[in-house]
Amino acid sequence: MSRETVGGPTSRASSWSDAPSRDALQLIAEGVTKVAGFGIAAISVARSDGKLEVMAVAGSDEARESLQGRRTPLDQLSRELEKADDWGMFRFVPHERLDASAGEEWGWVPDIEPIDDPDAWHPLDLLTAPLYDDSGVLRGTLAIDLPVDGRRPGEAQRAVLNTYAEQARQSVIVALEREELADQVRMAEAARRIVRRATAQLSFERIIADSRDALLEGFRAAGMWLQTFDQDGHGEIYSADGREIALGPELVAIAEASARQAWEEQSAVVVAHDRTLEAITEEQGRLILEFLDSIGVESLLFTPLGAGPECLGNLVLTRLAGAPEWTESEATAALDIGHDLGRAILNARTFEREHQLVEELQELDTYKGQLIATVAHELKNPLTSVMGHLEMLESSPDLSGTTMTSLHAMERGARRMVRVIDDLLLLSKVGDAENPLIPVPVDLHRLVDEVVDLIAVAAEQKGLQIKVETPEDPVLALGDATELDRVCGNLVSNAVKYTPEGGTVTVRLCREGAEVVLTVADEGIGISEADVARLGTEFFRSSNPQAVAQPGTGLGLAIVRRVVARHGGRMAIRSELGRGSTFQVFLPAG
Ligand code: ADP
């Protein structure tokens, strides 16, 4: 294990949150003081920043206060140890050999007078056991001071001390490993949190871009790539740095099959020279290892991605030679991430499909608009000519009564066709994005008056009363006069058309804040809730037989809806079957 990884990547506070480790070290330190007969024992651990940190102290309160959590450079210890006598696990540096400043540097010098003896312990004597792990890396120290008998320890005492040093060595290694493991879990969990946040996005590329650093750091990986499978079993490969990953077709196939199996077993798998994937042939195993060698990777963590029963891809995190081995906790965290990313793939796919569908629908809508415009144009010219000829015929003398009746009927039919064609042309005009609105202030007051005047005869014939409630002054809206005239005309004519004899139609106009509100209310047949939801869809006519009995095309409200939308306004409809309807249009005030 390299020095950098000792004690985890972050420098930490002097007390461990891991109570069992702390207690174990404290117990050993206390054992040294009680059993081996020393006033003070301190156990330190080596930190990644090259410092020794005191983790457990046994002895006087004063010593504990002064030493606990103290950090001293490792180099300093190494310098002192060079001058030390070898006492088995312990190293002894008599005070005569210490640097003059050593006492200050080591921080705490017991306040004692050496006894009068050739073996007397001097307050500046240094007795420390450097604690190495099995690969020879210094992981900590056990330092002792203040022998109770005031003498440098003899052979027998040194043997006891050695036993404690060995115990301290084991405990320090275990404590550091536990700490390291806790760090790994924390880091992998942090990575998962970040990935989770990133998966709120809808583009898979963005999700990868946003989670990449978290994954590399959280898993201390040198590199990563992701493979996704689509419905046909072939997908895409995304690399961490955007560079292409040269996975040959055989490797892609192996990765895919292995991911499906790993998903089924719900496990993330480590692949290295001494561990390769299960259920693959020797030849396939060789291919994988060759590939790892070719990209200089020592080991990788292979995680399946999926949602529900479906495996959707795999995530590969790589480590280089000398990096620590993948742990169980990392594999578990990676699998959780596999679930998060799996869901993200599904979401991104759904979004993409919907997006495509919307685009197709838009294309279809454009096509429909063009078709309507073309057909309407083509019909308009011959119809104008038909109308002209009809008028000519009607004015010719000596026509019989029946001929006249037929001509009138033809003219009525032709006029109706002209109205439908005009509606179609207007509908395609107001739905055409390339024909933008050029808004000017329009006086809706005047417009309402004109519309009501025009319809007055028809209303009177039906015995309907039209009430107009408008302020005296002009009511200006920002928009196109012709289009707004049609909005008003269509709403008022519908109200008259769908209100039985004797009813009242009210047209109201007012200004509310930055908006102008046009209200057309009637006491007519009303519209069911289901039909209200569909109003404004081209060619939609209500299913109500009373409504169907009236002539109509289902274009009037579609025009209203489109005109209002392109004016940046909105519409509100309230209706009750058999009681009447209220249509309201809100437009930006001029
Ligand atoms: P049209 O009147 O030509 O059928 P519209 O687009 O103007 O087409 O209206 C669509 C449908 O909405 C009508 O067929 C009718 O069923 C219903 N409708 C519209 N206005 C009213 C109203 N004021 N009262 C009752 N139903 C209405």
XYZ file of C-alpha atoms and ligand atoms in Angstrom:
617
model
C 0.000 0.000 0.000
C 1.429 3.364 -0.902
C 2.057 6.061 1.636
C -0.488 8.396 0.006
C -3.378 6.163 0.823
C -2.475 5.762 4.472
C -5.056 7.360 6.642
C -7.276 8.265 3.754
C -7.004 11.178 1.379
C -8.357 13.839 3.671
C -6.643 15.166 6.752
C -8.834 14.643 9.739
C -9.552 15.929 13.191
C -7.533 14.449 16.029
C -10.261 12.288 17.520
C -11.604 9.331 15.636
C -15.266 8.865 15.165
C -14.555 5.149 15.103
C -14.933 4.402 18.831
C -13.764 0.744 18.783
C -10.447 1.705 17.188
C -9.954 4.560 19.618
C -10.748 2.370 22.617
C -8.415 -0.409 21.467
C -5.469 1.974 21.208
C -6.294 3.591 24.532
C -6.367 0.192 26.222
C -2.919 -0.679 24.890
C -1.499 2.672 25.975
C -2.899 2.129 29.449
C -1.529 -1.423 29.538
C 1.952 -0.049 28.853
C 1.714 2.408 31.734
C 0.267 -0.053 34.207
C 2.031 -3.299 33.332
C 5.352 -2.140 31.885
C 5.739 0.523 34.539
C 5.847 3.772 32.574
C 4.265 7.101 33.463
C 3.295 7.946 29.904
C 2.501 5.998 26.728
C 1.321 7.578 23.495
C 0.236 5.863 20.304
C 0.354 7.840 17.082
C -0.677 7.038 13.547
C 0.955 8.140 10.307
C -1.164 10.515 8.246
C -1.179 11.062 4.516
C 0.292 14.543 4.926
C 3.541 13.119 6.343
C 2.659 13.801 9.969
C 2.346 11.569 12.986
C -0.825 12.199 14.926
C -1.204 11.192 18.563
C -4.401 9.160 18.900
C -4.193 7.660 22.406
C -2.377 8.830 25.509
C -2.154 7.152 28.913
C -0.667 9.010 31.852
C -1.209 12.208 33.762
C -3.948 14.623 32.753
C -1.264 17.149 32.002
C 0.485 14.776 29.591
C -2.773 13.769 27.945
C -3.840 17.340 27.416
C -0.548 18.308 25.985
C -0.090 15.303 23.702
C -3.546 14.235 22.491
C -4.027 15.136 18.839
C -0.491 16.542 18.503
C 0.934 16.280 15.014
C 4.664 16.008 14.340
C 6.462 15.523 11.043
C 7.493 11.971 10.243
C 10.865 13.212 8.958
C 11.714 14.418 12.392
C 11.155 10.978 13.838
C 13.204 9.371 11.065
C 16.095 11.772 11.847
C 16.011 10.870 15.526
C 15.745 7.163 14.841
C 18.943 7.270 12.823
C 20.781 7.891 16.078
C 18.837 5.249 18.012
C 19.900 2.005 19.650
C 17.993 -1.038 18.458
C 15.965 -2.577 21.275
C 13.887 -5.008 19.264
C 10.718 -3.214 18.271
C 11.708 -0.165 20.264
C 14.378 2.383 19.423
C 16.157 4.231 22.183
C 17.843 7.602 21.719
C 19.676 8.723 24.866
C 19.268 12.404 25.546
C 22.954 13.054 24.832
C 22.356 12.237 21.165
C 19.217 14.320 20.724
C 19.221 17.698 18.969
C 19.270 20.598 21.360
C 15.838 21.712 20.209
C 14.316 18.229 20.311
C 12.484 18.760 23.560
C 10.628 21.715 22.159
C 9.840 19.936 18.951
C 8.515 16.876 20.668
C 6.382 19.172 22.676
C 6.388 17.854 26.139
C 9.231 17.197 28.497
C 8.394 15.684 31.855
C 9.458 17.790 34.730
C 11.664 15.329 36.639
C 15.137 15.236 38.013
C 17.125 12.171 36.897
C 18.043 9.898 39.806
C 21.644 9.363 40.744
C 22.376 6.161 38.859
C 24.359 5.258 35.676
C 21.091 3.867 34.198
C 19.006 6.819 35.256
C 16.239 7.933 32.883
C 16.737 11.482 31.614
C 13.685 13.642 30.795
C 14.964 14.037 27.230
C 15.571 10.318 26.617
C 13.504 9.049 23.690
C 11.989 5.569 23.627
C 9.762 4.883 20.647
C 8.582 1.851 18.721
C 8.063 2.676 15.051
C 5.161 0.502 13.877
C 5.545 -0.835 10.341
C 2.988 -2.781 8.339
C 3.839 -5.994 6.500
C 5.055 -4.103 3.462
C 7.455 -2.084 5.589
C 5.493 1.169 5.546
C 5.547 3.165 8.785
C 1.943 3.283 10.038
C 2.445 4.683 13.541
C 4.480 4.782 16.732
C 4.255 3.783 20.364
C 6.234 6.266 22.426
C 6.809 5.875 26.165
C 8.335 8.028 28.834
C 8.819 8.399 32.567
C 9.728 4.935 33.892
C 8.235 4.544 37.325
C 11.533 3.324 38.760
C 13.405 6.233 37.158
C 15.714 3.905 35.194
C 16.200 3.019 31.570
C 14.432 -0.345 31.089
C 16.421 -3.529 31.452
C 16.183 -6.677 29.324
C 13.092 -8.136 31.038
C 11.185 -4.889 30.850
C 12.113 -4.503 27.195
C 10.560 -7.899 26.396
C 7.272 -6.805 27.958
C 7.424 -3.564 26.018
C 7.955 -5.470 22.779
C 4.747 -7.413 23.332
C 2.855 -4.165 23.734
C 4.532 -2.705 20.674
C 3.374 -5.665 18.604
C -0.157 -5.246 19.925
C -0.050 -1.543 19.165
C 1.219 -2.319 15.676
C -1.691 -4.649 14.945
C -4.242 -2.262 16.379
C -2.903 0.731 14.474
C -3.026 -1.197 11.191
C -6.571 -2.390 11.879
C -7.674 1.084 12.965
C -6.225 2.678 9.846
C -7.825 0.058 7.643
C -11.174 0.584 9.290
C -10.772 4.284 8.824
C -9.809 3.821 5.224
C -12.831 1.627 4.648
C -15.109 4.189 6.261
C -13.565 6.789 3.958
C -14.213 4.628 0.944
C -17.830 4.180 1.913
C -18.187 7.892 2.509
C -16.579 8.723 -0.818
C -18.582 6.191 -2.782
C -21.754 7.422 -1.108
C -20.865 11.009 -1.915
C -20.365 9.932 -5.524
C -23.780 8.287 -5.489
C -25.440 11.429 -4.163
C -23.896 13.497 -6.929
C -24.823 10.959 -9.601
C -28.378 10.899 -8.232
C -28.639 14.668 -8.517
C -27.210 14.556 -12.020
C -29.764 11.976 -13.120
C -32.523 14.562 -12.802
C -31.399 15.743 -16.220
C -32.804 14.326 -19.382
C -29.822 14.064 -21.641
C -27.665 11.066 -20.878
C -24.549 12.866 -22.147
C -25.164 15.625 -19.608
C -25.698 13.121 -16.822
C -22.356 11.508 -17.589
C -20.584 14.841 -17.902
C -21.957 15.934 -14.522
C -21.250 12.698 -12.659
C -17.886 11.845 -14.195
C -15.648 13.672 -11.701
C -17.677 12.434 -8.743
C -17.358 8.853 -9.956
C -13.630 9.100 -10.638
C -12.908 10.763 -7.304
C -15.418 8.836 -5.234
C -14.093 5.534 -6.473
C -10.489 6.691 -6.757
C -10.559 5.460 -10.328
C -8.071 6.385 -13.010
C -10.604 6.192 -15.795
C -14.114 5.126 -16.697
C -16.454 4.421 -19.546
C -20.069 3.482 -19.950
C -21.797 1.255 -22.411
C -25.528 1.376 -23.072
C -27.593 -1.206 -24.920
C -30.583 -0.300 -26.988
C -33.541 -2.508 -27.841
C -31.559 -4.394 -30.471
C -28.823 -5.073 -27.961
C -26.424 -2.583 -29.510
C -25.800 0.706 -27.896
C -23.248 3.363 -27.412
C -20.020 3.766 -25.528
C -19.358 6.946 -23.585
C -15.846 7.535 -22.290
C -14.954 9.718 -19.319
C -12.888 12.160 -21.327
C -14.842 11.927 -24.548
C -12.038 10.002 -26.240
C -13.006 6.901 -28.089
C -12.594 3.609 -26.242
C -11.287 1.077 -28.713
C -13.390 -1.885 -27.597
C -13.468 -4.409 -30.423
C -16.715 -6.162 -31.338
C -15.745 -9.280 -29.326
C -15.133 -7.220 -26.201
C -18.377 -5.326 -26.667
C -20.205 -8.632 -26.913
C -18.451 -10.045 -23.820
C -19.190 -6.867 -21.859
C -22.819 -7.008 -22.879
C -23.334 -10.644 -21.953
C -21.457 -10.195 -18.686
C -23.479 -7.099 -17.815
C -26.728 -8.979 -18.328
C -25.506 -11.792 -16.112
C -24.199 -9.390 -13.450
C -27.527 -7.563 -13.476
C -29.365 -10.796 -12.986
C -27.102 -11.614 -10.046
C -27.205 -8.018 -8.850
C -23.467 -7.752 -8.408
C -20.625 -5.524 -9.500
C -17.609 -7.561 -10.563
C -13.880 -6.899 -10.191
C -11.738 -7.798 -13.180
C -7.958 -8.034 -12.764
C -5.114 -10.332 -13.763
C -5.951 -12.720 -10.971
C -9.734 -12.325 -11.201
C -11.708 -12.372 -14.361
C -15.340 -12.596 -15.269
C -17.267 -15.759 -14.650
C -18.914 -17.661 -17.450
C -16.467 -16.604 -20.110
C -14.094 -18.773 -22.071
C -10.358 -18.770 -21.559
C -9.949 -17.082 -24.896
C -12.357 -14.328 -23.883
C -10.516 -13.913 -20.568
C -7.246 -13.517 -22.461
C -8.817 -10.882 -24.717
C -9.935 -8.877 -21.709
C -6.542 -8.993 -20.034
C -4.807 -8.051 -23.272
C -7.109 -5.098 -23.565
C -6.411 -4.032 -19.961
C -2.680 -4.236 -20.629
C -3.060 -2.245 -23.835
C -4.628 0.658 -21.949
C -2.314 0.302 -18.951
C -5.062 -0.643 -16.525
C -4.403 -2.969 -13.597
C -7.962 -3.710 -12.534
C -11.512 -2.613 -13.142
C -14.840 -2.588 -11.384
C -17.516 -3.741 -13.795
C -21.017 -2.616 -12.804
C -24.220 -3.478 -14.650
C -26.733 -0.665 -15.241
C -30.416 -1.418 -15.304
C -33.967 -0.776 -14.200
C -36.378 -3.426 -13.038
C -35.553 -6.698 -14.757
C -33.922 -4.982 -17.712
C -30.158 -4.598 -18.050
C -29.442 -1.387 -19.945
C -25.670 -1.129 -19.958
C -22.532 -1.220 -17.896
C -20.204 1.149 -16.088
C -16.499 0.426 -15.982
C -14.194 2.107 -13.459
C -10.482 1.451 -13.830
C -7.469 1.534 -11.523
C -3.785 1.601 -12.392
C -0.956 -0.496 -10.966
C -0.232 0.265 -7.311
C -3.755 1.474 -6.562
C -5.642 -0.222 -3.730
C -7.858 -3.202 -4.418
C -11.585 -2.735 -4.989
C -13.529 -3.338 -1.804
C -16.879 -4.890 -1.100
C -18.338 -1.551 -0.014
C -17.247 0.049 -3.262
C -18.848 -2.730 -5.276
C -22.106 -2.250 -3.344
C -22.075 1.502 -3.882
C -21.298 1.001 -7.581
C -24.281 -1.309 -7.950
C -26.542 1.315 -6.369
C -25.201 3.791 -8.895
C -25.936 1.188 -11.582
C -29.597 1.396 -10.539
C -29.594 5.212 -10.604
C -27.942 5.368 -14.008
C -30.237 2.637 -15.326
C -33.282 4.707 -14.451
C -31.598 7.722 -15.998
C -31.079 5.819 -19.265
C -34.763 4.906 -19.331
C -35.820 8.488 -18.618
C -33.496 9.841 -21.269
C -34.886 7.350 -23.775
C -38.485 8.189 -22.972
C -37.677 11.855 -23.283
C -35.953 11.284 -26.601
C -38.922 9.278 -27.914
C -41.378 11.929 -26.800
C -39.224 14.613 -28.318
C -39.170 12.719 -31.596
C -42.911 12.227 -31.467
C -43.487 15.929 -30.875
C -41.254 16.715 -33.826
C -43.154 14.282 -36.022
C -46.455 15.747 -34.892
C -45.179 19.217 -35.608
C -44.167 18.135 -39.084
C -47.595 16.606 -39.575
C -49.200 19.808 -38.367
C -47.148 21.864 -40.798
C -48.134 19.495 -43.571
C -51.798 19.714 -42.598
C -51.595 23.514 -42.556
C -49.995 23.565 -45.993
C -52.618 21.177 -47.352
C -55.481 23.267 -46.001
C -53.960 26.481 -47.343
C -53.340 24.991 -50.791
C -56.781 23.417 -51.125
C -58.523 26.555 -49.878
C -56.579 28.713 -52.332
C -57.348 26.400 -55.211
C -61.068 26.402 -54.356
C -61.329 30.122 -53.803
C -60.668 31.218 -57.405
C -63.179 28.937 -59.175
C -65.718 29.720 -56.460
C -65.314 33.456 -56.985
C -65.989 32.852 -60.645
C -69.063 30.705 -59.821
C -70.385 33.492 -57.585
C -69.851 36.082 -60.303
C -71.743 34.028 -62.852
C -74.571 33.324 -60.424
C -74.998 37.034 -59.797
C -74.994 37.657 -63.541
C -77.634 34.992 -64.113
C -79.798 36.250 -61.289
C -79.878 39.699 -62.844
C -80.945 38.446 -66.267
C -84.606 39.151 -67.179
C -87.379 36.653 -67.895
C -86.286 33.995 -65.378
C -88.979 31.609 -64.236
C -89.803 31.306 -60.568
C -88.247 27.852 -60.241
C -85.048 28.898 -61.972
C -84.819 31.870 -59.640
C -85.331 29.619 -56.605
C -82.607 27.273 -57.813
C -80.224 30.145 -58.458
C -80.835 31.523 -54.946
C -80.200 28.098 -53.459
C -76.966 27.801 -55.456
C -75.894 31.235 -54.327
C -76.564 30.412 -50.651
C -74.528 27.227 -51.012
C -71.721 29.050 -52.740
C -71.681 31.762 -50.060
C -71.413 29.143 -47.379
C -68.510 27.569 -49.235
C -66.815 30.959 -49.422
C -67.194 31.347 -45.655
C -65.678 27.917 -44.994
C -62.820 28.621 -47.391
C -62.202 32.001 -45.780
C -62.149 30.310 -42.367
C -59.660 27.721 -43.625
C -57.429 30.404 -45.108
C -57.528 32.415 -41.895
C -56.871 29.321 -39.803
C -53.752 28.496 -41.777
C -52.629 32.124 -41.720
C -52.891 32.476 -37.926
C -51.212 29.132 -37.378
C -48.269 29.923 -39.609
C -45.108 30.705 -37.647
C -43.674 32.433 -40.685
C -46.487 34.918 -40.659
C -45.842 36.746 -37.390
C -48.247 39.172 -35.785
C -47.539 42.875 -36.126
C -49.427 44.287 -33.133
C -50.930 47.773 -33.074
C -53.427 49.289 -30.620
C -56.931 48.167 -31.619
C -60.099 49.688 -30.143
C -62.159 46.680 -29.079
C -65.052 48.931 -28.146
C -65.607 49.904 -31.765
C -65.028 46.352 -32.877
C -67.677 44.968 -30.495
C -70.181 47.578 -31.682
C -69.622 46.608 -35.331
C -69.951 42.904 -34.630
C -73.153 43.381 -32.638
C -74.603 45.603 -35.385
C -73.925 42.935 -37.996
C -75.559 40.147 -36.018
C -78.455 42.206 -34.714
C -80.818 41.129 -37.504
C -80.213 37.409 -36.967
C -80.621 37.864 -33.201
C -83.825 39.749 -33.604
C -85.220 37.051 -35.856
C -84.609 34.566 -33.028
C -86.125 36.885 -30.445
C -82.780 37.196 -28.677
C -81.665 40.170 -26.706
C -78.047 41.279 -27.008
C -76.780 43.326 -24.078
C -73.550 45.264 -24.553
C -71.712 46.407 -21.434
C -68.709 48.506 -22.357
C -67.080 51.587 -20.856
C -67.576 54.911 -22.628
C -63.967 55.283 -23.655
C -62.071 53.212 -26.199
C -60.734 49.930 -24.836
C -57.407 49.347 -26.509
C -55.830 45.928 -27.004
C -52.505 45.253 -28.718
C -52.997 43.171 -31.816
C -54.275 42.767 -35.333
C -57.660 44.384 -36.016
C -58.848 41.832 -38.598
C -57.941 38.862 -36.433
C -59.494 40.348 -33.281
C -62.618 41.161 -35.274
C -62.925 37.465 -36.100
C -62.437 36.501 -32.439
C -65.233 38.775 -31.368
C -67.431 37.850 -34.360
C -67.044 34.088 -33.826
C -67.808 34.244 -30.101
C -70.861 36.472 -30.511
C -72.239 34.510 -33.482
C -71.769 31.219 -31.560
C -73.633 32.682 -28.597
C -76.497 33.695 -30.851
C -76.408 30.408 -32.760
C -76.447 28.171 -29.663
C -79.006 30.142 -27.630
C -82.651 29.215 -28.109
C -85.329 31.807 -28.730
C -85.986 34.356 -26.047
C -82.577 34.130 -24.383
C -80.097 36.880 -23.692
C -76.528 37.271 -24.931
C -74.270 39.625 -23.002
C -71.106 41.128 -24.452
C -68.902 42.795 -21.868
C -65.637 44.634 -22.257
C -63.375 45.907 -19.515
C -59.797 46.561 -18.616
C -58.199 44.607 -15.752
C -54.658 45.654 -14.947
C -52.465 45.111 -17.975
C -55.177 43.127 -19.727
C -58.339 43.769 -21.656
C -61.122 41.247 -21.013
C -63.805 40.434 -23.575
C -66.676 38.372 -22.129
C -69.420 36.784 -24.218
C -72.077 35.094 -22.045
C -75.213 33.349 -23.217
C -78.184 31.473 -21.787
C -77.936 28.753 -24.399
C -77.601 25.006 -24.606
C -74.288 24.865 -22.764
C -71.379 22.473 -23.319
C -70.484 19.310 -21.409
C -67.242 19.219 -19.421
C -65.683 16.660 -21.755
C -66.503 18.802 -24.774
C -65.163 21.983 -23.164
C -61.787 20.263 -22.893
C -61.753 19.719 -26.659
C -63.017 23.102 -27.778
C -60.628 24.888 -30.104
C -59.423 21.711 -31.793
C -59.839 22.103 -35.532
C -63.138 20.682 -36.853
C -64.336 19.721 -33.392
C -68.090 19.987 -32.975
C -69.863 19.070 -29.805
C -71.585 15.704 -29.505
C -74.705 17.427 -28.145
C -77.535 16.820 -30.739
C -78.899 20.320 -30.093
C -75.521 21.746 -31.144
C -75.107 19.430 -34.124
C -78.511 20.568 -35.390
C -76.994 23.990 -36.033
C -74.893 24.522 -39.163
C -71.196 24.737 -38.485
C -67.723 23.466 -39.338
C -65.878 23.397 -36.041
C -63.455 26.047 -37.268
C -64.703 29.116 -35.391
C -63.204 28.375 -31.966
C -60.026 26.932 -33.517
C -59.465 30.327 -35.126
C -60.243 32.076 -31.823
C -57.801 29.885 -29.916
C -54.948 30.408 -32.381
C -55.496 34.148 -32.658
C -55.604 34.574 -28.882
C -52.446 32.464 -28.480
C -50.470 34.437 -31.008
C -51.562 37.661 -29.298
C -50.003 36.374 -26.068
C -53.458 36.217 -24.511
C -55.489 33.456 -22.898
C -59.003 32.116 -22.906
C -61.387 30.910 -20.191
C -64.570 28.916 -20.777
C -67.282 28.263 -18.209
C -70.305 26.299 -19.266
C -73.108 24.162 -17.973
C -75.304 21.971 -20.123
C -78.752 23.509 -20.518
C -77.837 26.702 -18.647
C -75.457 28.608 -20.868
C -71.828 29.380 -21.541
C -69.391 32.174 -20.824
C -66.345 32.664 -23.026
C -63.669 35.065 -21.838
C -60.676 36.304 -23.775
C -57.808 38.103 -22.028
C -55.576 40.184 -24.284
C -52.603 42.439 -23.585
C -53.891 46.012 -23.243
C -52.722 48.541 -25.827
P -69.099 25.576 -35.167
O -69.948 26.512 -34.383
O -68.904 25.992 -36.562
O -69.506 24.178 -35.012
P -66.991 26.374 -33.405
O -65.552 26.066 -33.483
O -67.371 27.811 -33.376
O -67.636 25.610 -34.584
O -67.552 25.683 -32.142
C -67.236 24.335 -31.901
C -68.339 23.664 -31.102
O -68.408 24.242 -29.809
C -69.686 23.865 -31.678
O -69.955 22.867 -32.609
C -70.597 23.789 -30.476
O -70.895 22.471 -30.201
C -69.737 24.308 -29.359
N -70.037 25.712 -29.020
C -69.335 26.802 -29.368
N -69.861 27.919 -28.825
C -70.925 27.513 -28.092
C -71.892 28.184 -27.281
N -71.867 29.508 -27.104
N -72.831 27.430 -26.664
C -72.855 26.093 -26.822
N -71.970 25.399 -27.582
C -71.021 26.103 -28.221
